[in-house]
Amino acid sequence: MSANYLLKRADFIFKNDNDWEDVLKKSLSRTPNELINELISSELKGRGGAGFPTGLKWKLSSEEKADEKFVICNADEGEPGTFKDREILSRVPFKVLTAIAICGYVIGAKKGFIYLRGEYFFLKNELNKAISEFEFFCKEIKFDFSIKIFMGSGAYICGEETALFESMEGKRGEPRNKPPFPSVSGYMGKPTVINNVETLAHTFTIFKYGSKRFYDLGVQFSRGTKLFSVSGDTPKPGIYELELGMSLSDFVEEFGDDDTKAVQVGGASGFLVPRKKFAETSIGFQGKLVGISLPTGGSMMIFNSSRSMYNVLDNYLNFFAEESCGQCTPCRVGCQQLLRGIKAVKRGEKNAQYLDKLLKLAETMQFTAKCGLGQSVANSFASIVENFREEMIY
Amino acid sequence: MGNKLKITINGETVEIEKGTSILDAAKQVGVIIPTLCYHKDLCVAGNCRVCVVEIAGQKRLAAACATPCEEGMDVLTNTHKVRNSRKHIIELLLSEHNAECTSCYKNGNCELQLLASEYKIMNQDFIHLVPFRNYTVDMFSPSIIKDDSKCIRCQRCVRTCAELQSVNALTMSYKGEHAKITTFFEKSMNDVVCTNCGQCINHCPTGALVEKNYIEEVWNAIADKNKYVVVQTAPAVRVGLGEELGFDPGERVTGKMVAALKRLGFDAVMDTDFTADLTIMEEGTELLTRLKGALVDKNPDIKLPMATSCSPGWIKFIEHMYPEYLGNLSTCKSPQQMFGALVKTYYAKARKIDPDKIVSVSIMPCTAKKFEANRPEMHDSGYRDVDYVLTTRELAIMIKQAGIDFLKLNDMHFDRLMGESTGAGVIFGATGGVMEAALRTAYELVTGREVPFENLNINPVRGMDGVKEASVKKKPLPEWSFLEGVELKCAVAHGLVNAKKVMDSIKSGKANYHFIEFMACPGGCLGGGGQPIPTSPEIRKRRAEAIYAEDAGMPLRKSHQNPEIVKIYKDFLGKPLGEKSHHLLHTKYVPRKRF
Amino acid sequence: MNATVESRVDTAIIDEIISRHKGKPGELLTVMEEVQEASEFKFLDDASMEYLSSQTRVPLSRIYSVATFYSFFNLKPQGKHSLIVCRGTACHTKGSKILLDDLALLPGCKEAFDSGETTFTSEDKQITVKTVACFGQCALAPVVAVDGVIYSNVTSEQIKKLLQNLQEDNKDENFRLS
């Protein structure tokens, strides 16, 4: 069943942001409830994590009673193959700052933070300049809000929201048990809205043009546009804003090199789609594939026939074995077993049936790991092993 | 409704308080959920994932220990998915665990082993990860052996060291596949702030942290015809030992323990309670002397409050963390070390034994006592005062090795000379006991009357509150007139996290106590790091009840009534704080690096 | 430039760093980063950590625990120059492993990485080679960073030249390659 949906480019995110003062003023003149309803009717879902409805997230935090609340922009873009947030922050920072402030207004927070990936240190100075200008304007219009940058220190797991809080509190970035959820108890134990950079940029679009403009893009359950970081075997690597709901065959037609063997959707924690399934796969929150609903989504890595899928999987598993925080058993030990397991099969030390045991293990990791990292290892593992089993063995 | 909510577990409805975890709710309906990283003494971690259960309508499983119940939740604990997942997790843990069970010190008392047995992990075909690691066993501490190859990263030790003891010697370092439990820069436990309290051992589910045992050394001494092997037993041992040998927690096995020690072949079986009584004489006198010095002579060098010095874990804690307060410590050695110094002097002389031939063994609820006996200061008899320290657990192992049917033993009495004690000595084993014993004697000494508490039971200092306070106002006898109108303020802290609270309040000037009892372990010695495993608040409560029952059953309940105490001062020591006491029974402390 | 690299950071500098961040939540990470930055060989030595702990009352084991968690903290002295190879998937598939192998020109380097290390410093403390999980520059793969400057589509020829320039302290030469 083909999605039959053509690739539609869009241009919202990177369009100039020099009207941010107006968007901020206009938004602050509306009630928090109006703004929440605007978001809810846009059906915007988180662009970085689990695809949680953004409007609902803001609503939940706004309903909490607390002496202090926080807004955090998650710019810990660590998913291999993803580089869209870097572009947003360097090209249209004011959209993000405005969105953080509007969120603060909605939920009743006076402080916002940008958790910036340590590797993006080169963005810090420009971003701080933008923040100064932004805060100055806030003061002028008598809106009490401040934004600070918190630099990450090089740990992939800190993209997980509760690990990010721990890190900001000066601790090891180890994910917390949920519940409680951030909307109730986040940074410093206070109600916190944490949104991905791109999600915040989309809220700017919605507050500027109204929810209908956004809702009319994309398809049912997957409204609006999305940034895709295209890399791998493609003649045109880069960042593209596309409407959600496209089919993967259309995507490959546009970006492939005529020899595309598979596409990894969603980075290391995403899914590998082999050529024979391109037509039936569409990119969105619903459907056969939930590619972009994975942590720091939007990564599209294209592999041509010269690439060994075993090498790709080996690379992912190395990554996970290193970057797991090490707290919970399924993730800490499971990643090592998957990694050593495929090596053993490749070397002939374990027979091919051992892959089935590993597939079951990956499923257990998905059911039992403490956080999204461990739960999502199964995605790439199962999709690669199931679709390229012979490459794993020979 | 209000604070109650209803959930179903395996189809059975249960009404529980809001905030109850699935794990606790399941217990109420008789459903057992296996756990590893969970411990009643500690905060919930949710790390091991062994306790996963299915919640109807959710694809992912939930950790029962870390998931609060929600109204209407439909929990399933025995589905195919749950069983398979748990089995997988146990297999994973075994794959990173050095499962040399038959040669492991914890064989038979290992929670991982038990789970592996329950879930019948027969086809362990995951790749064994231990050979890929560079594990070394840390044997440098005289108290604790740390073997990382047996660690399953549950972090119970890390939480114990931080939450119960605020020592923070152990921590989780690195991440992912390299994650491990280490000290600062992976130094030996002997070279960091570790107090040797052994609480990490009590809370470790596997054999990664165990006491350094001296069982063979003691067997060798017993077998040596040229040696005269004496043994002393600490108060808390008699209320814990039974748990290792078939009794429920809270059983007093004093008489059986003495009988067993005789059967093991010790030449004399004596009681640390005797030197506990002696401690009261020395420490009580020291307190009154300090009070006089401060109140009458206004001597600025006199340090108050005076802190007790029986607990070697506490001593090492203050040496590291508050070295500026070492002057506040009582100079009294612990009862174990007083005993050691006297066995090779007073006892040897009285019994006409060459002290060189005496091997002095002590049975302690404690692992820090191993370190204490090893301190260079502890050679005042001219020999090493205490040669070997065994924990309650090690004694139980010897009793089993000797083929002694403990349950069938007839009660026996301690040997005389340093075997007589009072109820005051016994209660040293519980938090508040030293304070209570001191007050029973000091009050009477100063006022000529018994402490004004029913049956001598000073209830304000009993119980499991972390910090307890009491104050006594006395109408003194004429020779103590300087205490007229003085309200003696006392405090009791157990568990080093509570010791820290009290010390910090002293440091900030908020507290003005005269006398404080500090015990390193939760519950005092009865909850010591050498006591039977498992431990829990409930078990410690039962042991405390046993201690107080032992005290209540003693004919003599005040240290100064102990006839052997009277005798030793008459025959040997002279008077409390006298020259001989000073030489044999008192000691010094050394400041150590805080971190 | 010999084995004695006991580069303990001046306590006055540590005091200044602590006081500047005092009271800010999460200050520990920032303070640790600045102390590392202040150290001559860009690493956290045990004496500096001990001092930091005594002044902040954060248990020493916790400082160590945090330092070992984040890849930005170094527990060993670092070289004068840094050369970081991205091993993200895009770079990996486009040959970053080969680039790493090319660094075998640096004695001991290949052996270190083959044995699972993620960082290597040359004996003369001239160069530290590291790998990083992903730079977020996947469109330019394979990517290498030299002293913070990103080089894209790097070839074996280039990385050898980059390395040689660092060894010869010819950093300016490198900029022409970027």
PDB file of N, CA and C in Angstrom, chain B residues 167-176 178 182-187 321-322 324 504 507 593-595, chain C residues 44-47 49-50 53-55 57-66 68-71 75 116:
ATOM      1  N   VAL B 167      29.506   8.847  53.649  1.00  0.00           N
ATOM      2  CA  VAL B 167      30.953   8.708  53.542  1.00  0.00           C
ATOM      3  C   VAL B 167      31.384   8.941  52.094  1.00  0.00           C
ATOM      4  N   ASN B 168      30.598   8.417  51.171  1.00  0.00           N
ATOM      5  CA  ASN B 168      30.877   8.587  49.741  1.00  0.00           C
ATOM      6  C   ASN B 168      32.250   8.080  49.323  1.00  0.00           C
ATOM      7  N   ALA B 169      32.651   6.963  49.886  1.00  0.00           N
ATOM      8  CA  ALA B 169      33.909   6.362  49.436  1.00  0.00           C
ATOM      9  C   ALA B 169      33.694   5.686  48.082  1.00  0.00           C
ATOM     10  N   LEU B 170      32.524   5.096  47.913  1.00  0.00           N
ATOM     11  CA  LEU B 170      32.225   4.373  46.679  1.00  0.00           C
ATOM     12  C   LEU B 170      31.361   5.224  45.765  1.00  0.00           C
ATOM     13  N   THR B 171      31.584   5.054  44.474  1.00  0.00           N
ATOM     14  CA  THR B 171      30.776   5.800  43.514  1.00  0.00           C
ATOM     15  C   THR B 171      30.706   5.005  42.219  1.00  0.00           C
ATOM     16  N   MET B 172      29.773   5.410  41.368  1.00  0.00           N
ATOM     17  CA  MET B 172      29.705   4.831  40.034  1.00  0.00           C
ATOM     18  C   MET B 172      30.599   5.692  39.158  1.00  0.00           C
ATOM     19  N   SER B 173      31.518   5.072  38.435  1.00  0.00           N
ATOM     20  CA  SER B 173      32.334   5.885  37.546  1.00  0.00           C
ATOM     21  C   SER B 173      32.255   5.344  36.120  1.00  0.00           C
ATOM     22  N   TYR B 174      32.677   6.163  35.198  1.00  0.00           N
ATOM     23  CA  TYR B 174      32.569   5.881  33.760  1.00  0.00           C
ATOM     24  C   TYR B 174      31.122   5.602  33.372  1.00  0.00           C
ATOM     25  N   LYS B 175      30.914   5.202  32.133  1.00  0.00           N
ATOM     26  CA  LYS B 175      29.550   4.918  31.708  1.00  0.00           C
ATOM     27  C   LYS B 175      29.535   3.764  30.707  1.00  0.00           C
ATOM     28  N   GLY B 176      28.312   3.381  30.329  1.00  0.00           N
ATOM     29  CA  GLY B 176      28.157   2.330  29.334  1.00  0.00           C
ATOM     30  C   GLY B 176      28.859   1.049  29.746  1.00  0.00           C
ATOM     31  N   HIS B 178      31.812   0.518  30.255  1.00  0.00           N
ATOM     32  CA  HIS B 178      32.913   0.724  31.204  1.00  0.00           C
ATOM     33  C   HIS B 178      32.433   1.082  32.603  1.00  0.00           C
ATOM     34  N   THR B 182      33.641   2.370  41.777  1.00  0.00           N
ATOM     35  CA  THR B 182      35.031   2.616  42.159  1.00  0.00           C
ATOM     36  C   THR B 182      35.105   3.617  43.302  1.00  0.00           C
ATOM     37  N   THR B 183      36.320   3.817  43.782  1.00  0.00           N
ATOM     38  CA  THR B 183      36.624   4.911  44.690  1.00  0.00           C
ATOM     39  C   THR B 183      37.226   6.021  43.845  1.00  0.00           C
ATOM     40  N   PHE B 184      37.648   7.078  44.498  1.00  0.00           N
ATOM     41  CA  PHE B 184      38.312   8.175  43.811  1.00  0.00           C
ATOM     42  C   PHE B 184      39.580   7.658  43.125  1.00  0.00           C
ATOM     43  N   PHE B 185      39.657   7.859  41.837  1.00  0.00           N
ATOM     44  CA  PHE B 185      40.802   7.423  41.036  1.00  0.00           C
ATOM     45  C   PHE B 185      41.136   5.945  41.211  1.00  0.00           C
ATOM     46  N   GLU B 186      40.091   5.177  41.582  1.00  0.00           N
ATOM     47  CA  GLU B 186      40.233   3.732  41.706  1.00  0.00           C
ATOM     48  C   GLU B 186      41.334   3.322  42.679  1.00  0.00           C
ATOM     49  N   LYS B 187      41.493   4.150  43.701  1.00  0.00           N
ATOM     50  CA  LYS B 187      42.433   3.787  44.764  1.00  0.00           C
ATOM     51  C   LYS B 187      41.877   2.614  45.555  1.00  0.00           C
ATOM     52  N   MET B 321      36.665  13.430  58.425  1.00  0.00           N
ATOM     53  CA  MET B 321      35.734  14.503  58.075  1.00  0.00           C
ATOM     54  C   MET B 321      35.787  15.700  59.024  1.00  0.00           C
ATOM     55  N   TYR B 322      36.074  15.453  60.284  1.00  0.00           N
ATOM     56  CA  TYR B 322      36.088  16.551  61.255  1.00  0.00           C
ATOM     57  C   TYR B 322      37.341  16.468  62.124  1.00  0.00           C
ATOM     58  N   GLU B 324      39.288  18.512  63.149  1.00  0.00           N
ATOM     59  CA  GLU B 324      39.432  19.588  64.127  1.00  0.00           C
ATOM     60  C   GLU B 324      38.681  19.274  65.431  1.00  0.00           C
ATOM     61  N   ASP B 504      27.569  18.667  62.113  1.00  0.00           N
ATOM     62  CA  ASP B 504      27.372  19.936  61.415  1.00  0.00           C
ATOM     63  C   ASP B 504      26.642  20.941  62.297  1.00  0.00           C
ATOM     64  N   LYS B 507      29.175  22.248  64.627  1.00  0.00           N
ATOM     65  CA  LYS B 507      30.074  23.135  63.900  1.00  0.00           C
ATOM     66  C   LYS B 507      29.447  24.509  63.676  1.00  0.00           C
ATOM     67  N   LYS B 593      43.155  12.786  55.857  1.00  0.00           N
ATOM     68  CA  LYS B 593      42.691  13.672  54.793  1.00  0.00           C
ATOM     69  C   LYS B 593      41.186  13.579  54.659  1.00  0.00           C
ATOM     70  N   ARG B 594      40.554  14.709  54.538  1.00  0.00           N
ATOM     71  CA  ARG B 594      39.106  14.722  54.519  1.00  0.00           C
ATOM     72  C   ARG B 594      38.554  13.986  53.314  1.00  0.00           C
ATOM     73  N   PHE B 595      39.238  14.083  52.191  1.00  0.00           N
ATOM     74  CA  PHE B 595      38.610  13.453  51.023  1.00  0.00           C
ATOM     75  C   PHE B 595      39.477  12.409  50.403  1.00  0.00           C
TER      76      PHE B 595
ATOM     77  N   LEU C  44      42.225  17.184  34.491  1.00  0.00           N
ATOM     78  CA  LEU C  44      41.917  17.298  35.909  1.00  0.00           C
ATOM     79  C   LEU C  44      42.829  16.337  36.668  1.00  0.00           C
ATOM     80  N   ASP C  45      43.793  16.895  37.378  1.00  0.00           N
ATOM     81  CA  ASP C  45      44.685  16.033  38.147  1.00  0.00           C
ATOM     82  C   ASP C  45      44.082  15.776  39.525  1.00  0.00           C
ATOM     83  N   ASP C  46      44.563  14.758  40.202  1.00  0.00           N
ATOM     84  CA  ASP C  46      43.919  14.374  41.460  1.00  0.00           C
ATOM     85  C   ASP C  46      44.048  15.458  42.524  1.00  0.00           C
ATOM     86  N   ALA C  47      45.178  16.154  42.541  1.00  0.00           N
ATOM     87  CA  ALA C  47      45.349  17.187  43.565  1.00  0.00           C
ATOM     88  C   ALA C  47      44.355  18.335  43.362  1.00  0.00           C
ATOM     89  N   MET C  49      41.450  18.095  41.931  1.00  0.00           N
ATOM     90  CA  MET C  49      40.125  17.595  42.285  1.00  0.00           C
ATOM     91  C   MET C  49      39.958  17.567  43.804  1.00  0.00           C
ATOM     92  N   GLU C  50      41.031  17.167  44.489  1.00  0.00           N
ATOM     93  CA  GLU C  50      40.970  17.144  45.949  1.00  0.00           C
ATOM     94  C   GLU C  50      40.722  18.528  46.503  1.00  0.00           C
ATOM     95  N   SER C  53      37.199  19.620  45.834  1.00  0.00           N
ATOM     96  CA  SER C  53      36.276  18.930  46.732  1.00  0.00           C
ATOM     97  C   SER C  53      36.296  19.558  48.113  1.00  0.00           C
ATOM     98  N   SER C  54      37.505  19.883  48.603  1.00  0.00           N
ATOM     99  CA  SER C  54      37.581  20.424  49.958  1.00  0.00           C
ATOM    100  C   SER C  54      36.931  21.799  50.023  1.00  0.00           C
ATOM    101  N   GLN C  55      36.965  22.550  48.927  1.00  0.00           N
ATOM    102  CA  GLN C  55      36.390  23.892  48.947  1.00  0.00           C
ATOM    103  C   GLN C  55      34.885  23.888  48.691  1.00  0.00           C
ATOM    104  N   ARG C  57      32.910  21.103  49.177  1.00  0.00           N
ATOM    105  CA  ARG C  57      32.284  20.075  50.006  1.00  0.00           C
ATOM    106  C   ARG C  57      31.526  19.042  49.163  1.00  0.00           C
ATOM    107  N   VAL C  58      31.795  19.021  47.896  1.00  0.00           N
ATOM    108  CA  VAL C  58      31.252  17.943  47.073  1.00  0.00           C
ATOM    109  C   VAL C  58      32.177  16.747  47.267  1.00  0.00           C
ATOM    110  N   PRO C  59      31.629  15.581  47.632  1.00  0.00           N
ATOM    111  CA  PRO C  59      32.515  14.444  47.869  1.00  0.00           C
ATOM    112  C   PRO C  59      33.435  14.189  46.677  1.00  0.00           C
ATOM    113  N   LEU C  60      34.665  13.891  47.010  1.00  0.00           N
ATOM    114  CA  LEU C  60      35.672  13.673  45.983  1.00  0.00           C
ATOM    115  C   LEU C  60      35.259  12.571  45.006  1.00  0.00           C
ATOM    116  N   SER C  61      34.665  11.525  45.539  1.00  0.00           N
ATOM    117  CA  SER C  61      34.264  10.420  44.667  1.00  0.00           C
ATOM    118  C   SER C  61      33.230  10.900  43.656  1.00  0.00           C
ATOM    119  N   ARG C  62      32.408  11.855  44.059  1.00  0.00           N
ATOM    120  CA  ARG C  62      31.387  12.338  43.122  1.00  0.00           C
ATOM    121  C   ARG C  62      32.024  13.165  42.007  1.00  0.00           C
ATOM    122  N   ILE C  63      33.023  13.938  42.346  1.00  0.00           N
ATOM    123  CA  ILE C  63      33.722  14.712  41.316  1.00  0.00           C
ATOM    124  C   ILE C  63      34.355  13.748  40.313  1.00  0.00           C
ATOM    125  N   TYR C  64      34.956  12.708  40.842  1.00  0.00           N
ATOM    126  CA  TYR C  64      35.576  11.704  39.971  1.00  0.00           C
ATOM    127  C   TYR C  64      34.524  11.026  39.100  1.00  0.00           C
ATOM    128  N   SER C  65      33.420  10.704  39.735  1.00  0.00           N
ATOM    129  CA  SER C  65      32.323  10.031  39.046  1.00  0.00           C
ATOM    130  C   SER C  65      31.812  10.872  37.869  1.00  0.00           C
ATOM    131  N   VAL C  66      31.667  12.171  38.115  1.00  0.00           N
ATOM    132  CA  VAL C  66      31.208  13.075  37.058  1.00  0.00           C
ATOM    133  C   VAL C  66      32.283  13.213  35.975  1.00  0.00           C
ATOM    134  N   THR C  68      34.459  11.146  34.996  1.00  0.00           N
ATOM    135  CA  THR C  68      34.600   9.971  34.137  1.00  0.00           C
ATOM    136  C   THR C  68      33.377   9.751  33.251  1.00  0.00           C
ATOM    137  N   PHE C  69      32.279  10.429  33.575  1.00  0.00           N
ATOM    138  CA  PHE C  69      31.048  10.230  32.807  1.00  0.00           C
ATOM    139  C   PHE C  69      31.078  11.006  31.490  1.00  0.00           C
ATOM    140  N   TYR C  70      31.575  12.217  31.549  1.00  0.00           N
ATOM    141  CA  TYR C  70      31.513  13.097  30.382  1.00  0.00           C
ATOM    142  C   TYR C  70      32.826  13.052  29.598  1.00  0.00           C
ATOM    143  N   SER C  71      32.687  12.963  28.285  1.00  0.00           N
ATOM    144  CA  SER C  71      33.891  12.790  27.473  1.00  0.00           C
ATOM    145  C   SER C  71      34.746  14.053  27.431  1.00  0.00           C
ATOM    146  N   LEU C  75      41.368  12.941  32.282  1.00  0.00           N
ATOM    147  CA  LEU C  75      42.010  12.553  33.532  1.00  0.00           C
ATOM    148  C   LEU C  75      43.511  12.365  33.335  1.00  0.00           C
ATOM    149  N   GLY C 116      40.904  -0.355  22.178  1.00  0.00           N
ATOM    150  CA  GLY C 116      39.640   0.142  22.725  1.00  0.00           C
ATOM    151  C   GLY C 116      39.715   1.506  23.381  1.00  0.00           C
TER     152      GLY C 116
END
